[in-house]
Every structure is written in C-alpha cells, then in structure tokens.
Amino acid sequence: KLKENAMKGRIIVFSILGCPFCIKCKGYLDQLGLNYIDVNLDKNSLARQKVIEMTGQKTVPQVFFNERHVGGWDNLSKLSKEELNDLINLVEQNEPPKEAPNPSDWMEADDETEVGKDMLEFHCELDEYAELTKELRDSGIVGDHWKNLKNYKNSFVGKEAVDWLVKYKNLERKAAVEMCQQLVERHFGHNVKRGESEEFKDDDSVYQFIEDVQANALNAGIKTQCEPRPASELGEELRQLILAIYNNHLSPDGKKVDYRSIAKDEKFKLYATKTAELQRVNVEEATREEKLAFFINIYNALVIHAFVVVGPPANLWQRYKFFNTVSYIIGGYTYSLNEIENGVLRSNRKPLGSFKKPFSKTDPRLKIALETCEPKVHFALVCGAKSCPPIKTYSAKEVDSLLKLSAESFLEGDGVEVDMKKREVRISPILKWYKEDFGSNKQEYVQYVRDNMGDCEKKRQIDELLQSGNFKLGYLKYDWSVNSK
C-alpha cells in the first residue's frame, strides 16, 4: 500500500451507479492510498458529453491521471509497477494542465431529477466472458438446430462450442468445457431443454445465449455487458429508481397510477433499459429477506411496465393471459407474474384455477423459491386493479416490518368489514383465493386477520365474535377496474 500524499494534480474516475468495474477501479485506488474524484455520470449530462469527446467511449469506468487518459478497469489493472509509479509521480508533482478534465467546470450541470437520453447509451466495459460470448456468436456456430422435433433458432451445440475453443483459443478440451460451464453459471446462456441440469455438456445438447432467446419477456433482446450482480445490490438500485418513478406518478395514497405520464418519463426509460441486468442477476445466493424484497419490487414494477407497454387486461380471459405471459428474464430464466407470485413467493404453491405447481421437481427455478410461503406478500403485490393494496417499495433490511405494516394497513382499511348487527366478518377475496396460506377454516381465516391488525375498534369487534364462535364469514366484491388516475 502506497503512502497517501497530498497531490498537486488529480485523479478522476468517471463512473455510473452499480457498475462492478467502477467499484473495482475505485477499490483499487483506495488500496493504493490514492485520492481521486469520482464523477457520477448518472446525474451529469454535460460530463457525459465531455467523456465522449475526450475518450470516444461510452463505457465506464474512464480513469484520468491529470491529462493522461488511462482507460477502464482492464487498462488500469494491467499497468506495470513502473507505469503506475510514473502516473502517481505525475499527479503528485504536477498541477493539472488546461487540457486535463476539470470536474468543477461541470458541477453546475448536476441534476438528480434529470436522466438524459444519452445516459441510456453508457454501460460497463465488457468482462472476459461477455467478450467470449461475442466471439462465439460471431464464430459461425450459432444457427438453427433441431432438438426433440423442435427447431431452436440462434442456438448452438455444446460440443461444437468446445471444438471451436480448442481450435481457435488453443485450449485443452477440459479447460474449454470449464469455460463453457462458466458461461452457463454466469447466465450468458443455458440448455434449451427446460429442467435440464445446469452442467454444461460436451455432446449434442443444444444451448442458447440469453440475448438470443425468443421470449415474450419485456427485457428480452436487450444486451447487457456487465458481470452478474447480486440480487441484493441490483434490487436496491432498481428499487431506488422505481421509487423515484412512483414519487412522480402515484397518488398520495399509492392506489392510483398515471400510466400515460410514466410512459414519457426518462427515468422509466432508464428503468426499462436497466432491466437487461435482470437477465444475469445472481438470485441463487440471496437470503430470504433479499428474495422477498427483490421479487415483490420486481413484480409490482413488471405490472406497471406491462401496463405501459402492452396495456391493461380488460376481462377475465385477458387477465389470465396477462399474468401467465407477462414476464422478465431473471437470472437466466423466464419468470411470469404468476411464477413470481406462486412459484417464488408462495414457495411453489398452485396458482388460482391451476391443477399443477408452477415449478416441476426438475425445474432449475425451484431452488430460487422461498422455503416457506409468506402470506403477507398478498398485501404487497399489486395487480393493477383498484382493489389491490397500495403500491410501495420494500428494502431487504426492513422487508418483514414493512410487510407487517402493509398487512395492518390493508386489513384495518378496505380489506375487511365487520357488521356486528349481522355478526358477520367480510374479508377481501384475496384471502379466499389463497386460503391455504391463511388457514383451513373460517375460524383460522378470521384469526389470521385479527392477529395481523393493529390496536383498533375493528380488531376488538373481531375479538368479540371469535370468542363467541357465533359469526358468519363473507367476502367483499373485488374491483378489477384499472387503478389509473
């Protein structure tokens, strides 16, 4: 670790939020004990223009030592000890010349509310496996292949990929297979057969790269070049972006959405672009709390995304199709709204009106599902109807306490009615549709409602009815009209 000295010059790192190479770059400079200026391009349109002018690049990070342009993380990490010392001496002993970038000239351009269209074009530098994916796609091995009487377009055969690596990369066959295995584990591609093992096979097995999957997912076909990120990290970044969108386009009570204005919002366009990173996000290692927050936020954002792009369903059949087809590619696999709700958050329980569970025993998505069902998600998931709970975002650190508050708010509000004269408790149909999550009889359903209320008059009335054992259970009408404002 080098001694930290006052410098006459300056080191500048141009970065964007969430870029793993930017994080690596700044961590490396920290280890060296070097002061640097971090210029966040997310919030500075003028700085973005300057970076393009100075470097001709739209990738980050971009590092400068005074006027000397080093490049990205790959360039910085490969500097020899002598080259690095020369650069350090340059900034320690020399004030920056006029041609050196000067962030103070751009600070007035900072605007946290602005997301310029040019921001959508900036991305992380390629990692080595993204480079390999590009080379394999350009090699000629990708084409149409038949498997089990089905033609998979833009696919490749496992052994042909290994043959190419052996021939053109001079690898031993075992090393080539391991490299292909890394492509699968990093979610660049997967076996076209659903439920097949994630072990890469040096045989006639057929694979597709994620960007070539012909799916209806709303984030399909959008290229992503960054390394896979943990669900906790990407989820929090997307949550902050979603929160900014909600703040601008939700009613104060969170029950109405201005879908037309969202469609025109540059922040929504940025969100839609950044959903590409969901394709390769690492959800396998997420904790229960991280999965809860991540999938609740993504579910609600996906509904809004679909309402803006596809339009809301208008009848029973359209609703069935909507919740079974609207989807994102997450961690290499497609998840519909129903699969997020019933497969992941309800621990692989049958959806309403279905005779089978979302994930089979061999489905690789099964390992992502929560170990046990969390009933309170029903007070957090928003289907776009007026009878849905209010829209909120959930952080992993506070997800359980926030779900508790959401349950209390819903059950103490419009989700439950008590008529003491008729000795009747009327509850939201949500508790009927997913009754196995709440109990096995009317006593247990109402007991669950009572236990998840705060101290209020409605709770005291339910206590009286429960103690007597003499009450009726009814269900409120569900308003499916769109929650637009």
C-alpha atoms as one frame of an Amber mdcrd trajectory, in Angstrom:
protein
   0.000   0.000   0.000   1.462   3.307  -1.067   1.715   6.244   1.278  -1.154
   8.701   0.895   0.241  12.113  -0.052  -1.220  15.490  -0.891  -1.214  15.769
  -4.681  -0.724  18.801  -6.865  -2.645  17.090  -9.639  -5.798  14.993  -9.626
  -7.058  11.530 -10.448 -10.577  11.337 -11.904 -12.806   8.292 -12.204 -15.884
   8.645 -14.417 -18.477   6.059 -13.324 -22.136   5.073 -13.253 -24.095   3.559
 -10.369 -23.903  -0.202  -9.959 -21.108  -0.818 -12.470 -18.928  -3.595 -10.954
 -15.857  -2.421 -12.870 -16.255   1.104 -11.470 -16.410  -0.408  -7.976 -13.287
  -2.486  -8.655 -11.455   0.531 -10.038 -12.218   2.773  -7.059 -11.427  -0.040
  -4.624  -8.017  -0.496  -6.261  -7.219   3.217  -5.947  -8.325   3.088  -2.312
  -5.946   0.186  -1.692  -3.132   2.216  -3.188  -3.953   5.077  -0.804  -4.654
   7.476  -3.659  -7.141  10.321  -3.502  -9.438  10.561  -6.521 -12.511  12.447
  -7.708 -15.490  10.251  -8.560 -17.665  11.856 -11.251 -21.069  10.137 -11.393
 -22.315  10.255 -14.978 -25.844   9.224 -13.959 -26.531  12.771 -12.785 -24.451
  14.891 -15.154 -25.350  15.178 -18.826 -22.555  17.676 -19.559 -19.948  15.326
 -18.075 -21.265  12.522 -20.278 -20.755  14.675 -23.341 -17.219  15.563 -22.222
 -16.315  11.907 -21.639 -17.383  11.030 -25.188 -15.385  13.978 -26.569 -12.238
  13.137 -24.574 -12.225   9.348 -24.953 -14.536   8.441 -27.828 -16.006   5.862
 -25.448 -19.434   5.212 -23.924 -18.172   2.655 -21.435 -17.208   3.139 -17.802
 -15.070   3.472 -15.823 -12.805   6.005 -17.529  -9.744   6.996 -15.496  -7.537
  10.072 -15.870  -4.258  10.960 -14.106  -4.137  14.704 -14.851  -4.366  14.883
 -18.655  -3.216  11.258 -19.070  -6.125   9.003 -20.071  -5.575   5.511 -18.675
  -8.840   3.917 -19.818 -11.032   1.458 -17.948 -10.529  -1.129 -15.216  -8.868
  -3.576 -17.591  -6.273  -0.965 -18.576  -5.672   0.226 -15.012  -5.309  -3.266
 -13.543  -2.755  -4.291 -16.190  -0.379  -1.354 -15.642   3.137  -2.457 -14.702
   4.607  -1.236 -11.405   6.804   1.207 -13.316   3.893   2.588 -15.380   1.771
   3.007 -12.260   4.555   4.788 -10.364   5.065   7.164 -13.306   1.388   8.111
 -13.213   1.432   8.582  -9.444   4.502  10.806  -9.712   2.745  12.775 -12.438
  -0.178  13.750 -10.204   1.903  14.172  -7.049   4.397  16.568  -8.619   2.438
  18.421 -11.327  -0.641  20.566 -11.333  -3.156  19.518 -13.984  -2.659  21.359
 -17.320  -5.519  23.069 -19.140  -6.236  20.032 -21.286  -6.825  17.863 -18.208
 -10.522  17.231 -17.360 -11.758  19.588 -14.655 -14.943  18.404 -12.884 -15.505
  21.811 -11.282 -16.489  23.072 -14.740 -19.418  20.642 -14.820 -20.712  20.602
 -11.262 -23.405  23.151 -12.009 -24.804  20.657 -14.519 -25.578  18.109 -11.797
 -29.295  17.448 -11.661 -30.632  14.483  -9.704 -34.026  14.788 -11.382 -32.632
  14.601 -14.899 -31.876  11.405 -16.742 -30.691  12.380 -20.216 -31.346  10.153
 -23.217 -27.594   9.807 -23.727 -27.390   8.109 -20.321 -29.134   5.103 -21.828
 -26.096   4.569 -24.085 -23.496   4.363 -21.291 -22.623   0.932 -19.922 -19.910
  -1.037 -18.154 -16.886  -2.234 -20.028 -17.089  -5.840 -21.181 -15.983  -8.620
 -18.870 -13.964 -11.501 -20.306 -16.942 -13.842 -20.580 -19.029 -11.194 -22.348
 -16.144 -10.934 -24.829 -16.134 -14.717 -25.218 -19.889 -14.738 -25.796 -19.481
 -12.158 -28.554 -16.713 -14.190 -30.197 -18.750 -17.396 -30.076 -21.775 -15.644
 -31.555 -19.565 -14.324 -34.384 -17.828 -17.676 -34.942 -20.484 -19.222 -37.155
 -21.538 -21.975 -34.730 -24.792 -20.169 -33.868 -27.692 -21.126 -36.111 -30.861
 -23.232 -36.286 -30.780 -26.605 -34.520 -33.464 -29.256 -34.068 -33.995 -30.851
 -30.668 -36.901 -33.160 -29.795 -38.766 -32.233 -33.008 -38.461 -28.507 -32.282
 -36.331 -26.004 -34.172 -34.329 -23.659 -31.927 -33.246 -20.575 -33.821 -29.982
 -18.804 -32.906 -28.729 -21.797 -30.920 -25.514 -23.816 -30.770 -24.419 -27.362
 -29.983 -22.323 -27.927 -26.865 -19.552 -29.981 -28.468 -19.233 -27.520 -31.380
 -18.568 -24.678 -28.925 -15.902 -26.798 -27.242 -14.371 -27.709 -30.639 -14.134
 -24.005 -31.530 -12.417 -23.099 -28.250  -9.926 -25.942 -28.659  -9.111 -24.944
 -32.242  -9.087 -21.143 -32.055  -8.178 -20.494 -28.396  -5.621 -23.315 -28.134
  -7.291 -24.729 -25.018  -7.198 -28.257 -23.715 -10.639 -29.834 -24.062 -11.169
 -29.986 -20.284 -10.383 -26.254 -19.981 -12.719 -25.456 -22.882 -15.576 -27.354
 -21.210 -14.917 -25.476 -17.955 -15.030 -22.156 -19.825 -18.403 -23.100 -21.315
 -19.560 -24.126 -17.845 -18.731 -20.624 -16.640 -20.895 -19.176 -19.416 -23.833
 -21.213 -18.083 -23.168 -20.386 -14.424 -22.846 -16.687 -15.240 -26.201 -16.840
 -17.071 -24.895 -15.924 -20.521 -26.817 -18.907 -21.858 -28.470 -22.184 -20.933
 -29.690 -25.521 -22.225 -32.824 -25.089 -24.370 -34.457 -28.018 -22.576 -36.363
 -26.716 -19.527 -35.385 -28.566 -16.381 -32.095 -29.837 -17.790 -29.094 -29.824
 -15.452 -27.041 -26.634 -15.429 -23.935 -28.715 -16.036 -22.548 -27.894 -19.470
 -22.347 -30.987 -21.660 -19.720 -31.664 -24.305 -22.219 -33.501 -26.540 -25.200
 -32.824 -28.834 -27.068 -30.767 -26.212 -28.406 -27.507 -27.632 -27.828 -24.139
 -25.945 -28.914 -20.553 -26.495 -27.383 -17.296 -25.380 -29.777 -15.240 -23.282
 -29.871 -12.380 -25.783 -30.969 -14.842 -28.497 -33.845 -16.365 -26.529 -37.025
 -15.607 -28.478 -39.116 -14.892 -25.404 -42.038 -12.567 -24.752 -40.221 -11.256
 -21.687 -40.218  -7.459 -21.549 -36.442  -7.418 -21.045 -35.657  -9.969 -23.777
 -33.343  -8.886 -26.571 -31.740  -6.083 -24.536 -27.990  -6.620 -24.360 -26.192
  -6.464 -21.037 -22.417  -6.391 -20.807 -21.802  -6.132 -17.075 -20.820  -9.009
 -14.812 -23.700 -10.735 -12.980 -24.626  -8.758  -9.867 -26.102  -9.962  -6.567
 -29.883  -9.630  -6.282 -29.433  -7.515  -3.139 -27.279  -4.968  -4.980 -29.185
  -4.759  -8.263 -32.514  -4.987  -6.448 -31.717  -1.982  -4.257 -30.545   0.063
  -7.245 -33.722  -0.734  -9.182 -35.800  -0.068  -6.052 -34.399   3.456  -5.807
 -35.177   4.070  -9.484 -38.681   2.595  -9.116 -39.240   4.747  -6.016 -38.336
   7.889  -7.968 -40.853   6.895 -10.661 -43.556   6.176  -8.060 -42.948   9.520
  -6.341 -43.667  11.325  -9.606 -46.634   9.307 -10.847 -48.523   7.782  -7.906
 -51.380   9.334  -5.982 -50.525  10.214  -2.337 -52.256   7.063  -1.050 -50.372
   4.846  -3.520 -53.578   3.469  -5.058 -53.660   5.270  -8.410 -51.040   5.380
 -11.160 -50.633   7.834 -14.026 -49.542   5.335 -16.682 -49.545   7.872 -19.523
 -47.060  10.160 -17.821 -44.869   7.199 -16.793 -44.550   6.226 -20.455 -42.981
   9.636 -21.188 -40.695   9.722 -18.144 -36.961   9.409 -18.916 -36.492   7.617
 -15.588 -38.918   4.920 -16.731 -36.991   4.569 -19.990 -33.809   4.170 -17.968
 -35.514   1.569 -15.748 -36.693  -0.378 -18.816 -33.123  -0.377 -20.164 -31.607
  -1.442 -16.847 -33.950  -4.434 -16.630 -31.433  -6.019 -19.012 -29.255  -6.626
 -15.945 -32.002  -8.834 -14.510 -31.166 -11.357 -17.233 -27.977 -12.401 -15.439
 -28.597 -11.279 -11.852 -27.404 -13.691  -9.164 -30.505 -14.701  -7.179 -29.267
 -18.111  -6.050 -27.260 -16.729  -3.151 -29.856 -14.197  -1.970 -31.219 -14.505
   1.569 -34.929 -14.952   2.303 -35.256 -11.227   3.051 -33.388 -10.239  -0.111
 -35.571 -12.521  -2.243 -38.750 -11.165  -0.647 -37.874  -7.524  -1.278 -36.376
  -8.198  -4.715 -39.287 -10.203  -6.135 -42.039  -8.031  -4.604 -40.495  -4.883
  -6.091 -39.856  -6.554  -9.455 -43.412  -7.977  -9.587 -45.017  -4.575  -9.000
 -42.670  -2.844 -11.441 -43.313  -5.542 -14.064 -47.079  -4.962 -13.820 -46.580
  -1.232 -14.405 -44.045  -1.907 -17.185 -46.586  -4.167 -18.912 -49.466  -1.714
 -18.446 -47.357   0.958 -20.162 -46.021  -1.236 -22.985 -48.753  -3.847 -23.530
 -51.796  -2.235 -21.913 -54.008  -3.461 -19.047 -56.202  -6.583 -19.383 -59.903
  -5.823 -19.854 -61.634  -9.093 -18.972 -61.219 -12.467 -17.263 -59.535 -14.172
 -20.229 -57.149 -11.266 -20.801 -56.244 -11.245 -17.089 -55.435 -14.960 -17.209
 -53.233 -14.445 -20.263 -51.636 -11.296 -18.795 -50.473 -12.906 -15.545 -49.246
 -16.049 -17.298 -47.361 -14.389 -20.162 -46.081 -11.010 -18.921 -42.563 -11.787
 -17.752 -38.922 -10.856 -17.219 -35.810 -12.957 -17.767 -34.268 -13.156 -14.278
 -31.008 -14.965 -13.599 -31.098 -16.754 -16.950 -34.713 -17.982 -16.778 -38.089
 -16.517 -17.662 -40.481 -15.719 -14.793 -44.086 -14.723 -15.463 -46.059 -12.727
 -12.906 -47.780 -15.927 -11.764 -44.450 -17.711 -11.429 -43.007 -14.894  -9.314
 -46.038 -14.846  -7.030 -46.899 -18.536  -6.770 -43.595 -20.166  -7.628 -41.148
 -17.953  -5.731 -43.023 -16.006  -3.054 -45.613 -18.673  -2.173 -42.986 -21.429
  -2.113 -44.252 -23.164  -5.272 -47.952 -23.429  -4.487 -50.659 -23.904  -7.109
 -51.980 -20.667  -8.627 -55.689 -19.908  -8.546 -57.515 -22.147 -11.031 -54.486
 -24.323 -11.776 -54.076 -28.062 -11.253 -50.280 -28.016 -11.020 -47.499 -26.124
  -9.321 -45.518 -23.511 -11.294 -42.185 -25.337 -10.985 -41.662 -29.057 -11.524
 -39.165 -31.019  -9.431 -36.537 -30.690 -12.169 -37.152 -27.001 -12.882 -33.958
 -25.021 -12.041 -36.146 -22.145 -10.823 -37.382 -24.295  -7.936 -34.180 -23.630
  -5.983 -34.990 -19.895  -6.099 -38.384 -20.375  -4.406 -38.767 -19.398  -0.755
 -38.554 -22.376   1.590 -41.884 -21.440   3.186 -44.791 -19.355   1.947 -45.008
 -15.767   3.221 -48.765 -14.902   3.326 -48.156 -11.185   3.845 -46.950 -10.831
   0.231 -50.637 -10.741  -0.710 -50.833  -7.309   0.929 -47.806  -6.073  -1.047
 -48.313  -7.415  -4.581 -50.243  -5.053  -6.840 -52.048  -6.433  -9.885 -53.099
  -3.047 -11.282 -56.719  -3.188 -10.048 -58.472  -0.703  -7.771 -58.998  -3.314
  -5.032 -55.261  -4.049  -4.847 -53.167  -2.881  -1.886 -51.301   0.453  -2.232
 -48.029   0.352  -4.195 -44.847   0.612  -2.111 -41.219  -0.408  -2.413 -39.579
  -2.810   0.029 -35.980  -2.846   1.260 -34.369  -6.154   2.242 -33.313  -4.828
   5.663 -36.856  -3.824   6.621 -38.947  -6.178   4.497 -40.623  -8.031   7.383
 -41.548  -4.894   9.318 -42.768  -3.244   6.086 -44.877  -6.296   5.223 -46.362
  -6.187   8.719 -47.317  -2.540   8.188 -48.788  -3.346   4.769 -50.893  -6.159
   6.241 -52.143  -3.910   9.053 -52.966  -1.094   6.628 -54.872  -3.378   4.251
 -56.803  -5.320   6.911 -57.653  -2.278   9.025 -58.746  -0.417   5.888 -60.787
  -1.539   2.885 -59.704  -5.177   3.099 -62.031  -6.113   5.974 -65.514  -5.055
   7.112 -67.290  -6.041  10.351 -71.063  -5.915  10.764 -71.850  -6.509  14.458
 -75.618  -6.461  13.893 -75.388  -9.319  11.390 -72.429 -10.817  13.303 -70.555
 -11.034  10.025 -66.916 -10.513   9.034 -66.457  -9.717   5.347 -62.915 -10.052
   4.012 -61.130  -9.396   0.722 -61.473 -12.197  -1.867 -57.647 -12.312  -1.827
 -57.910 -14.357   1.383 -60.382 -16.691  -0.330 -58.321 -17.182  -3.488 -55.217
 -18.057  -1.460 -56.986 -19.559   1.539 -54.402 -22.301   2.114 -51.913 -19.527
   3.019 -54.156 -18.258   5.825 -55.725 -21.353   7.403 -58.044 -24.293   6.851
 -61.440 -22.988   8.060 -63.342 -19.758   8.693 -62.159 -19.554  12.310 -58.485
 -19.660  11.229 -59.025 -17.149   8.406 -60.585 -14.611  10.752 -57.994 -15.372
  13.439 -55.245 -14.563  10.919 -56.968 -11.283  10.092 -57.266 -10.434  13.787
 -53.616 -11.325  14.541 -52.351  -9.053  11.763 -54.284  -5.950  12.771 -53.043
  -3.151  14.954 -54.960  -1.967  18.002 -58.246  -0.668  16.571 -62.020  -0.888
  17.024 -62.347  -3.393  14.187 -59.955  -5.745  15.981 -61.926  -5.513  19.219
 -65.124  -6.346  17.346 -63.489  -9.395  15.744 -62.229 -10.480  19.190 -65.801
 -10.469  20.462 -67.049 -12.537  17.505 -64.188 -15.024  17.747 -64.750 -15.544
  21.461 -68.432 -16.249  20.923 -67.758 -18.547  17.979 -71.033 -17.334  16.520
 -70.332 -15.355  13.368 -70.609 -15.553   9.591 -67.780 -15.143   7.092 -68.429
 -13.258   3.876 -66.350 -11.798   1.061 -66.165  -8.288  -0.324 -66.552  -7.512
  -4.016 -63.248  -7.166  -5.877 -62.986  -4.153  -8.194 -60.940  -5.202 -11.245
 -61.099  -1.789 -12.947 -57.683  -0.297 -13.663 -56.030   1.757 -10.908 -55.152
   4.604 -13.273 -55.532   8.273 -12.444
